[in-house]
PDB file of N, CA and C in Angstrom:
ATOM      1  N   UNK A   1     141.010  41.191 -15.837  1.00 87.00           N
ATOM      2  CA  UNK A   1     142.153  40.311 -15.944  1.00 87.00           C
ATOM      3  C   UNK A   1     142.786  40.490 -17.311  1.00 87.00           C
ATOM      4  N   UNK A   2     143.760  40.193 -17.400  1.00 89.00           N
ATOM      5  CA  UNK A   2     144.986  40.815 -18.499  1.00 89.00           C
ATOM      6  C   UNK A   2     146.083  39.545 -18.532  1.00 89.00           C
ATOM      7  N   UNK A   3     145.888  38.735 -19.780  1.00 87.00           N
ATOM      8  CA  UNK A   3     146.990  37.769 -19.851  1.00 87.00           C
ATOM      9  C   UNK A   3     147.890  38.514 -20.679  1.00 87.00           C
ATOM     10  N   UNK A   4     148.933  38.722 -20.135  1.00 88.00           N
ATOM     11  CA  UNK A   4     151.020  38.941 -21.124  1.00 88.00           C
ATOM     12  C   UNK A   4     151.294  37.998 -20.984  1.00 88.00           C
ATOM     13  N   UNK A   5     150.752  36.645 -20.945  1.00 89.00           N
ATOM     14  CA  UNK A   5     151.858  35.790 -21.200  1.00 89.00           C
ATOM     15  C   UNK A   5     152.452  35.525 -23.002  1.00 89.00           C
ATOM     16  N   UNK A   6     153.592  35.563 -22.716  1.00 92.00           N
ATOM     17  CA  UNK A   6     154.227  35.136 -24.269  1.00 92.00           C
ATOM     18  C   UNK A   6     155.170  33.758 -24.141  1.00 92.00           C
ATOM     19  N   UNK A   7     154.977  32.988 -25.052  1.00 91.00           N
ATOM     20  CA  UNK A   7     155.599  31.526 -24.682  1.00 91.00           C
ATOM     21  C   UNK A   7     156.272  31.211 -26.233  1.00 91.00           C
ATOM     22  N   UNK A   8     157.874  30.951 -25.731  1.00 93.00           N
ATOM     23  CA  UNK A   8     158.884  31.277 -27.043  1.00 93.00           C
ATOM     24  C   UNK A   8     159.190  28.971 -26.888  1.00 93.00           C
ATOM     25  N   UNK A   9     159.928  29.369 -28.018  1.00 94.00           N
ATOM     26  CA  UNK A   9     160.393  27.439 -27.844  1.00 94.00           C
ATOM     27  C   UNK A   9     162.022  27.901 -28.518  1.00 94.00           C
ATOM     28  N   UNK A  10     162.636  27.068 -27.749  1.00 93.00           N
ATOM     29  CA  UNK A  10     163.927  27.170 -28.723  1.00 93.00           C
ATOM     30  C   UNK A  10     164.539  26.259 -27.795  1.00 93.00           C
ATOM     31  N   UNK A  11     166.349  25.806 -28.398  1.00 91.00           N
ATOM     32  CA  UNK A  11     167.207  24.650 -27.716  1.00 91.00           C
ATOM     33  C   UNK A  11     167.499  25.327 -26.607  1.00 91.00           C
ATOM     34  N   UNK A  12     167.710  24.405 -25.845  1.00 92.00           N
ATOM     35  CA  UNK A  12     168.647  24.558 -24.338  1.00 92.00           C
ATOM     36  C   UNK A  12     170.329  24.884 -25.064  1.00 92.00           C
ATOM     37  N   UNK A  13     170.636  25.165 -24.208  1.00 91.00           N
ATOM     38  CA  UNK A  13     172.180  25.573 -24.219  1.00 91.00           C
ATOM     39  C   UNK A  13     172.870  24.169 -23.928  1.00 91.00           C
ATOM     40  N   UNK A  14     172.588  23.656 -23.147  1.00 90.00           N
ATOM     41  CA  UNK A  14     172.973  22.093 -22.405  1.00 90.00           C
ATOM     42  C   UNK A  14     172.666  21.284 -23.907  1.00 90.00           C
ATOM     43  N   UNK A  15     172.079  20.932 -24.821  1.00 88.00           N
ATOM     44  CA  UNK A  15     171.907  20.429 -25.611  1.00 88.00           C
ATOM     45  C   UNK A  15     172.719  20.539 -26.676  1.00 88.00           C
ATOM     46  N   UNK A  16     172.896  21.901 -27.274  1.00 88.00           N
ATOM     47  CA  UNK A  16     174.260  22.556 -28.413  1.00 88.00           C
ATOM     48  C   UNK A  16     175.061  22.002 -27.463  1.00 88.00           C
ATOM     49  N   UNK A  17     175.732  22.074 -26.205  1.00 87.00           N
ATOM     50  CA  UNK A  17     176.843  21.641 -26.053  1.00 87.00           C
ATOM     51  C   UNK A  17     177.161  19.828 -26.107  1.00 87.00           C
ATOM     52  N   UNK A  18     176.041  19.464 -25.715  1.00 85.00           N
ATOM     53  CA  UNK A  18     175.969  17.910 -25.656  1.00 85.00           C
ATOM     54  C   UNK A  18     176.262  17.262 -27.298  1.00 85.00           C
ATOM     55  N   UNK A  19     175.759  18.328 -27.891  1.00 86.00           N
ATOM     56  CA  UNK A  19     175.725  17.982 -29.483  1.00 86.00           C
ATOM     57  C   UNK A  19     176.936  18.143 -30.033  1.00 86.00           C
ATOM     58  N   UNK A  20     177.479  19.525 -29.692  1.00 86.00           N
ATOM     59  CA  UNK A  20     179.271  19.507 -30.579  1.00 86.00           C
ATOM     60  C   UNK A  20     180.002  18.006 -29.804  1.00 86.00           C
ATOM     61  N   UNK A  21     179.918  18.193 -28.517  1.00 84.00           N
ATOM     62  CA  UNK A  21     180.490  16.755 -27.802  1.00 84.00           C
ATOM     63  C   UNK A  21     180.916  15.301 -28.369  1.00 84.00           C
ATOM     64  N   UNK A  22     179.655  14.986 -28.717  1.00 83.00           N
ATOM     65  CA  UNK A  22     179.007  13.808 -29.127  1.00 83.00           C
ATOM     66  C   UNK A  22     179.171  14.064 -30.637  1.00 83.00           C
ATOM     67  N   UNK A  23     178.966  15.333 -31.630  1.00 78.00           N
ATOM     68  CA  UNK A  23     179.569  15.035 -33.041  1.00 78.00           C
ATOM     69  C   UNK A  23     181.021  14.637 -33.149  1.00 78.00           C
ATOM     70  N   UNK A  24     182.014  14.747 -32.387  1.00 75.00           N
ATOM     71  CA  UNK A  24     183.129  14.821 -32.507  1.00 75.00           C
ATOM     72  C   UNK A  24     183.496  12.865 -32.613  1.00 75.00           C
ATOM     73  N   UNK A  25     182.548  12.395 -31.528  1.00 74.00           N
ATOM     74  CA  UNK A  25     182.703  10.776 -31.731  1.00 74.00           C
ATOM     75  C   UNK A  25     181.453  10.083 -32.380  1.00 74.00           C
ATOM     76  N   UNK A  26     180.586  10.612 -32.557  1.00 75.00           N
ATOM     77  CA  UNK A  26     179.522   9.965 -33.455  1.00 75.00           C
ATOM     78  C   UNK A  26     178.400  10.848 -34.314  1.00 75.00           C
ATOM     79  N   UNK A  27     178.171  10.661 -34.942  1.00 76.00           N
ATOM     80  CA  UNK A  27     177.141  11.964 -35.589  1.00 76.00           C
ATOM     81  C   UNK A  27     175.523  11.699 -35.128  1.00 76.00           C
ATOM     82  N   UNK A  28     175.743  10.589 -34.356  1.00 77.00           N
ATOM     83  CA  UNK A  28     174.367  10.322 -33.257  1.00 77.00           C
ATOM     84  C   UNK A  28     173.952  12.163 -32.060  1.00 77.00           C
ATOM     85  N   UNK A  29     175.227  12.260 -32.046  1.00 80.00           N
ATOM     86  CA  UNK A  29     175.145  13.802 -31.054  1.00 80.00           C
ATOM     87  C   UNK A  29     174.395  14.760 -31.758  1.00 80.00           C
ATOM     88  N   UNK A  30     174.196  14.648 -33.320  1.00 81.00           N
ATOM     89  CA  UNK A  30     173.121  15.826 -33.808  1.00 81.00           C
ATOM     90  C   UNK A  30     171.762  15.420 -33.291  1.00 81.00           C
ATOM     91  N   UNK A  31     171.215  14.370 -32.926  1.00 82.00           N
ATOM     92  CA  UNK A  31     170.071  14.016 -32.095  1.00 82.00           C
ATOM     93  C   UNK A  31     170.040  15.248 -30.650  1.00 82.00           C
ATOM     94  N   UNK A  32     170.337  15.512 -30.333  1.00 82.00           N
ATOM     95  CA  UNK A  32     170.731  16.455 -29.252  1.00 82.00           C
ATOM     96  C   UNK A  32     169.762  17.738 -29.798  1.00 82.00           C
ATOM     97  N   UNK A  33     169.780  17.910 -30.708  1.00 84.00           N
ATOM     98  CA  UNK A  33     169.037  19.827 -31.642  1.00 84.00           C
ATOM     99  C   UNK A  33     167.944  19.676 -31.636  1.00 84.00           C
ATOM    100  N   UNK A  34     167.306  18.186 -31.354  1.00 88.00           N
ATOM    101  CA  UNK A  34     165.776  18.044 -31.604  1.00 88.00           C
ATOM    102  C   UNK A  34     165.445  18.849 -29.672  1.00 88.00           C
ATOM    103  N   UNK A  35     166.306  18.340 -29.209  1.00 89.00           N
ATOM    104  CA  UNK A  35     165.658  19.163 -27.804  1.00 89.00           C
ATOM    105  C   UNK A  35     165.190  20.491 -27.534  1.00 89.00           C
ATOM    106  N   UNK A  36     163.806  20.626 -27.179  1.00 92.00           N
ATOM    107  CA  UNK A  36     163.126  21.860 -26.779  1.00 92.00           C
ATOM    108  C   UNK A  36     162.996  22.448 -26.262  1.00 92.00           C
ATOM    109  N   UNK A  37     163.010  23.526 -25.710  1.00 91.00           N
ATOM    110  CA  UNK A  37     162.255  23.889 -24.218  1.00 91.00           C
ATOM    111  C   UNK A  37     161.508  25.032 -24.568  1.00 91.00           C
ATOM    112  N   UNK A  38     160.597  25.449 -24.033  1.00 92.00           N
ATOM    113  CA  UNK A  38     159.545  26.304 -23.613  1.00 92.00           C
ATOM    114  C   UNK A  38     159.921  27.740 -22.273  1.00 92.00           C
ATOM    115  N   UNK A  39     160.194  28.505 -22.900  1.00 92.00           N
ATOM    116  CA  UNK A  39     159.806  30.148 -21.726  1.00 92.00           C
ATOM    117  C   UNK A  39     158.988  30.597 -21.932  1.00 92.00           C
ATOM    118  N   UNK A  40     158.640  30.820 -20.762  1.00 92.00           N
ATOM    119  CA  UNK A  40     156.928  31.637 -20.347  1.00 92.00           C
ATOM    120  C   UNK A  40     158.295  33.370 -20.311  1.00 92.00           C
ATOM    121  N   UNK A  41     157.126  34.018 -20.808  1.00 92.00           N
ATOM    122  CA  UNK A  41     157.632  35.453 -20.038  1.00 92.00           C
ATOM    123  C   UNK A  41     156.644  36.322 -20.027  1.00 92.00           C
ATOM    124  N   UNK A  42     156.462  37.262 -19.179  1.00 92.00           N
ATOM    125  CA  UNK A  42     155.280  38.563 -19.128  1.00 92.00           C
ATOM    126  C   UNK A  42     154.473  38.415 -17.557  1.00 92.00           C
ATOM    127  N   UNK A  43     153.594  38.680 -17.343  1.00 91.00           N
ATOM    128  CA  UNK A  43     152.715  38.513 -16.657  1.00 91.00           C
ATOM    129  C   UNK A  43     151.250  38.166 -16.802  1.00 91.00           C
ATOM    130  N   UNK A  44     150.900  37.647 -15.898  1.00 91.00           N
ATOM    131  CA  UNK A  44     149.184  37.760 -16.006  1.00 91.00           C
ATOM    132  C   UNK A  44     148.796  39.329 -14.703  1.00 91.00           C
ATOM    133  N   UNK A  45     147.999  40.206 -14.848  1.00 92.00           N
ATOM    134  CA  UNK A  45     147.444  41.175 -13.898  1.00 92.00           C
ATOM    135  C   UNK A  45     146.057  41.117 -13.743  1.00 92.00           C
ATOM    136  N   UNK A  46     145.538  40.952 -12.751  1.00 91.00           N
ATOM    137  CA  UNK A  46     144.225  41.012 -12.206  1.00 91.00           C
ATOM    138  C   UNK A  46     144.094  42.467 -11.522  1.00 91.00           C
ATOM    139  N   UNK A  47     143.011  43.323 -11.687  1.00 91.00           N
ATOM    140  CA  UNK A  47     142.503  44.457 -11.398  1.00 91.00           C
ATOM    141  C   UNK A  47     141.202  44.361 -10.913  1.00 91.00           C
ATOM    142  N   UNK A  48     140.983  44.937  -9.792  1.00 89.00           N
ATOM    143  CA  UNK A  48     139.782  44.588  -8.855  1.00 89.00           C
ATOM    144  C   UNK A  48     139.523  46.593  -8.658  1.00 89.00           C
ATOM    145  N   UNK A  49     138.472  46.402  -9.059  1.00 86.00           N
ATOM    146  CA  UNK A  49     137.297  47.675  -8.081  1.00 86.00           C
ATOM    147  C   UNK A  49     136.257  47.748  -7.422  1.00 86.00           C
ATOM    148  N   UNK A  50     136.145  48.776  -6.506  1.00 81.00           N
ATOM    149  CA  UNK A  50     135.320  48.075  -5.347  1.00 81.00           C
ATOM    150  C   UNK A  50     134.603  50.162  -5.129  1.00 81.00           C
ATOM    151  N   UNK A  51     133.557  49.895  -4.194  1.00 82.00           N
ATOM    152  CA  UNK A  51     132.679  51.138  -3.940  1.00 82.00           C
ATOM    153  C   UNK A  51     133.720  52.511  -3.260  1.00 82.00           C
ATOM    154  N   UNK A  52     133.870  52.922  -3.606  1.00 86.00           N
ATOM    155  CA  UNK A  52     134.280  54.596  -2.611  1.00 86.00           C
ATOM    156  C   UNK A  52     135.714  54.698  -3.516  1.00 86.00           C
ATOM    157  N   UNK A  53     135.629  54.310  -4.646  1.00 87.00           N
ATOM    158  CA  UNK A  53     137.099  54.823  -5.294  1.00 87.00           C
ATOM    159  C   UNK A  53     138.137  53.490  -5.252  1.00 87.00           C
ATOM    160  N   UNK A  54     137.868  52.207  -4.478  1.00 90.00           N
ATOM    161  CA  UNK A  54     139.065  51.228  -3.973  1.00 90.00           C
ATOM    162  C   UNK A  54     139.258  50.502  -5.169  1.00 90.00           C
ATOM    163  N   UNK A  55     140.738  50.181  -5.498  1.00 92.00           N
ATOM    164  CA  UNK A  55     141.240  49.702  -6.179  1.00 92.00           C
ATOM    165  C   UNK A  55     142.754  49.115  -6.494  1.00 92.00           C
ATOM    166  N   UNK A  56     142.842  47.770  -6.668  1.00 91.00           N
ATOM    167  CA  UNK A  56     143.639  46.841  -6.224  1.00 91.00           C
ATOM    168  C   UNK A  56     144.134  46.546  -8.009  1.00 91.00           C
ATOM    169  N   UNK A  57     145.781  46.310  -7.855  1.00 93.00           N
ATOM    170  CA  UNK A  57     146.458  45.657  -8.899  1.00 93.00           C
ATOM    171  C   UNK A  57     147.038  44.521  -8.210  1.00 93.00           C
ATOM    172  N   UNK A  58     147.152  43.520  -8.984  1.00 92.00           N
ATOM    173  CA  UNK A  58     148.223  42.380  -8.635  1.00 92.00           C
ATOM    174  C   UNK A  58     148.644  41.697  -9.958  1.00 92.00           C
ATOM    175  N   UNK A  59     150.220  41.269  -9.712  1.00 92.00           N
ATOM    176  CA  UNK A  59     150.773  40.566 -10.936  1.00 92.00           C
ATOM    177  C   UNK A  59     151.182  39.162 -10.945  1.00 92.00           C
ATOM    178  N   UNK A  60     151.410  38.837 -11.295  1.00 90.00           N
ATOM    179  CA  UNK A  60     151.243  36.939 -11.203  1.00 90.00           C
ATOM    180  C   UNK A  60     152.272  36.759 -12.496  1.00 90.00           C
ATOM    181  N   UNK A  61     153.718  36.170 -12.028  1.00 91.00           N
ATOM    182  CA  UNK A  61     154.478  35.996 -13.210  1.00 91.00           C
ATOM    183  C   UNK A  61     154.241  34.767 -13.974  1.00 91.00           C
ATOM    184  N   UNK A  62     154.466  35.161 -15.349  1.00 88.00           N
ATOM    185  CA  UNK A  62     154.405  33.648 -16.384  1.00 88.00           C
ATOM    186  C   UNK A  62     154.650  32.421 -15.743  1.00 88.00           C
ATOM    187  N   UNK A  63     153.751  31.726 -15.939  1.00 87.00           N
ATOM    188  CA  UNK A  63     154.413  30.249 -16.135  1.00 87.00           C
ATOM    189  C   UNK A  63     153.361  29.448 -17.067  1.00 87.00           C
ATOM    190  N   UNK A  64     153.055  27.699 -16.888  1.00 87.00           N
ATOM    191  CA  UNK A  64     152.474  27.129 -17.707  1.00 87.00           C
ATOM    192  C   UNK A  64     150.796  27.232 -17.917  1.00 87.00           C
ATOM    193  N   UNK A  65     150.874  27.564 -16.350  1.00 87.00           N
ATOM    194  CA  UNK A  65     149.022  26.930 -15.775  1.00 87.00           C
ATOM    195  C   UNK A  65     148.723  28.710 -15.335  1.00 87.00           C
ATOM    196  N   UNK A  66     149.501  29.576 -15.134  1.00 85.00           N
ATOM    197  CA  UNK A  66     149.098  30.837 -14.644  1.00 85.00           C
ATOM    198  C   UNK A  66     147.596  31.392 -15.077  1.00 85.00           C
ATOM    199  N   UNK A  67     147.459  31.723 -16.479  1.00 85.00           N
ATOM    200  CA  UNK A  67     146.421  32.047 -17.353  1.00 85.00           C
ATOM    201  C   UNK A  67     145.226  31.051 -16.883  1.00 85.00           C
ATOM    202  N   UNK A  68     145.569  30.074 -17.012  1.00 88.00           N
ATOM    203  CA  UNK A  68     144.121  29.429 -17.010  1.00 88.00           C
ATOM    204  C   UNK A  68     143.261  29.541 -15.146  1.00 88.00           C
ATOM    205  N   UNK A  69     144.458  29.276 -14.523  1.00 88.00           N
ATOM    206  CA  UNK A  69     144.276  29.294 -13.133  1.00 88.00           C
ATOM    207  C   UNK A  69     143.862  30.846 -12.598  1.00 88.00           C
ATOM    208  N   UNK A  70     144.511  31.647 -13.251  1.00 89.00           N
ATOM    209  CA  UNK A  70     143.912  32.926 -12.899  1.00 89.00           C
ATOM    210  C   UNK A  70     142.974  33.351 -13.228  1.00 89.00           C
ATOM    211  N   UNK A  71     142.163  32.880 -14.565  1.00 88.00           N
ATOM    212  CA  UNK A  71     140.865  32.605 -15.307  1.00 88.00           C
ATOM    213  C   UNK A  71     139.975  32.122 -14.325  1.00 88.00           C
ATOM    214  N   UNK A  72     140.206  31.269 -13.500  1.00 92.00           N
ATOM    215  CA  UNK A  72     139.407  30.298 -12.574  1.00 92.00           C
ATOM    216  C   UNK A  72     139.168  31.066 -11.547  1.00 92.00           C
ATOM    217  N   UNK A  73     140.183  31.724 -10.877  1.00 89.00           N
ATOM    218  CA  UNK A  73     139.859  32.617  -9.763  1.00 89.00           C
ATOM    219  C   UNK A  73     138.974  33.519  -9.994  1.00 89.00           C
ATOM    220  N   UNK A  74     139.466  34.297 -11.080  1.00 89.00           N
ATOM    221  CA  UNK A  74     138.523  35.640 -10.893  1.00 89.00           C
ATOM    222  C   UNK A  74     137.260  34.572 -11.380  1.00 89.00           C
ATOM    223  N   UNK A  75     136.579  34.082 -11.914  1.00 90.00           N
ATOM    224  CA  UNK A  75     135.317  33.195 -12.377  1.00 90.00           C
ATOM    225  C   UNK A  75     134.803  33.151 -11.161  1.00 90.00           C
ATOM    226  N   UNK A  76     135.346  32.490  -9.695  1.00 90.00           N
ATOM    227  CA  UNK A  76     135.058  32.107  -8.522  1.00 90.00           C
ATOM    228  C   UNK A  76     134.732  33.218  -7.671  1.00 90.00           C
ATOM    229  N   UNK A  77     135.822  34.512  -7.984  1.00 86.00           N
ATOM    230  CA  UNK A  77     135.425  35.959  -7.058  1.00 86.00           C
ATOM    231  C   UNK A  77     134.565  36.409  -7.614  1.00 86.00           C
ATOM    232  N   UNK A  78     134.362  36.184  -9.017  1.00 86.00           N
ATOM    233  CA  UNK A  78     132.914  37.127  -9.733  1.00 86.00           C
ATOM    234  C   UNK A  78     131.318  36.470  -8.809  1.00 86.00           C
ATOM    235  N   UNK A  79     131.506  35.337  -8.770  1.00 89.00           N
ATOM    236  CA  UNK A  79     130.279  34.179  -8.459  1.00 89.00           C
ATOM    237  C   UNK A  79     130.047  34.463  -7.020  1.00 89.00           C
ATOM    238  N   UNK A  80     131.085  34.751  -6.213  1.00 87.00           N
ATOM    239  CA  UNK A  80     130.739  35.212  -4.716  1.00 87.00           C
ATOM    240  C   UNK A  80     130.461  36.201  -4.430  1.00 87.00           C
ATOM    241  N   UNK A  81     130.983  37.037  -5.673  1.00 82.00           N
ATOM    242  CA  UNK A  81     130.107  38.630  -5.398  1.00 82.00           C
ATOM    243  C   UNK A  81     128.880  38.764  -6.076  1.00 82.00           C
ATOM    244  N   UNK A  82     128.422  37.861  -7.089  1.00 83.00           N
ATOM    245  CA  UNK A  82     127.203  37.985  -7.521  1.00 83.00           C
ATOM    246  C   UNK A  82     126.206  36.938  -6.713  1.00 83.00           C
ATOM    247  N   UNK A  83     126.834  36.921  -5.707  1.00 86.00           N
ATOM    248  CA  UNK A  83     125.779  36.161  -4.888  1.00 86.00           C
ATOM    249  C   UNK A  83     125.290  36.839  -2.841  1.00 86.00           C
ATOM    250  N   UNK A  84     126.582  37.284  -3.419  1.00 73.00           N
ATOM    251  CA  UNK A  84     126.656  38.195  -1.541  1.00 73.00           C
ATOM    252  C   UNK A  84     125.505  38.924  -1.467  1.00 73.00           C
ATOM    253  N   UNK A  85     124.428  38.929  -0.927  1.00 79.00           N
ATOM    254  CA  UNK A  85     123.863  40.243   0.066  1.00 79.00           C
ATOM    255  C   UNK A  85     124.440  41.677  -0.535  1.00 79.00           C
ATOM    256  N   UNK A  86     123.380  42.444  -0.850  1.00 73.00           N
ATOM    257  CA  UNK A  86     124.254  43.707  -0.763  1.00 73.00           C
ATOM    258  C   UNK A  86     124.308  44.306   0.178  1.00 73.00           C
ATOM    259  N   UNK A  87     125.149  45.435   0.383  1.00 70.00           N
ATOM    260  CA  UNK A  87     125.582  46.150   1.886  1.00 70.00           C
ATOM    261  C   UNK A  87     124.653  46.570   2.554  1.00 70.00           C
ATOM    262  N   UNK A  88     124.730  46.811   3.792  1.00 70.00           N
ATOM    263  CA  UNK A  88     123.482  47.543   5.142  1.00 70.00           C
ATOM    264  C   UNK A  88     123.192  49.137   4.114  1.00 70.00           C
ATOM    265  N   UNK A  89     124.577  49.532   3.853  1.00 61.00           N
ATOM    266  CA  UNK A  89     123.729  50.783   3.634  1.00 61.00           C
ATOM    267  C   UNK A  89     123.410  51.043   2.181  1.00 61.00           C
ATOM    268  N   UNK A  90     122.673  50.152   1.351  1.00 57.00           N
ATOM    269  CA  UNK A  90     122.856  50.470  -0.426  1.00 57.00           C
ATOM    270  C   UNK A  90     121.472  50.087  -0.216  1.00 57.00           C
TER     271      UNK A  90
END
C-alpha cells in the first residue's frame, strides 16, 4: 500500500468574493479571509501478489478518511490470508 495523498489549505474563491462585497459596506467583510478549506489530491494504491506470477493494482482517489480506511483493509486481507488453509497442492 502506497499513500499520495497531499492535503493543501487555502481560501475558497466564494469567500474573496464575499469579502471585496462586504468591504465596500463594512470592514466586517474582511472576516470572510479567515475561511478555509482543505484539498485532498493524489491517490492512495494498493498492490496485491499472489502465486503463478498474479498481480493486481488499484487506485483509490484522495479524500479525508481514504488513507486510514485503506490501512484497515489491507490489515483485514493480510489477517484472512494469514489464517486461510494453505492450498490442496502446496
Amino acid at each position: 500500500m502506497q499513500d499520495s495523498t497531499q492535503v493543501t489549505e487555502g481560501i475558497p474563491a466564494v469567500a474573496i468574493v464575499l469579502a471585496i462585497l462586504f468591504f465596500i459596506f463594512c470592514l466586517l467583510g474582511l472576516l470572510f479571509l479567515l475561511m478555509k478549506e482543505k484539498r485532498y489530491t493524489g491517490f492512495v494504491t494498493i498492490s496485491v501478489t499472489g502465486p503463478g506470477g498474479l498481480y493486481h493494482t488499484v487506485q483509490f482517489p484522495a479524500a479525508q478518511q481514504t488513507g486510514a480506511w485503506a490501512t484497515d483493509m489491507v490489515g483485514r486481507a493480510r489477517a484472512i490470508a494469514a489464517s486461510a488453509p494453505p492450498p490442496a497442492g502446496a
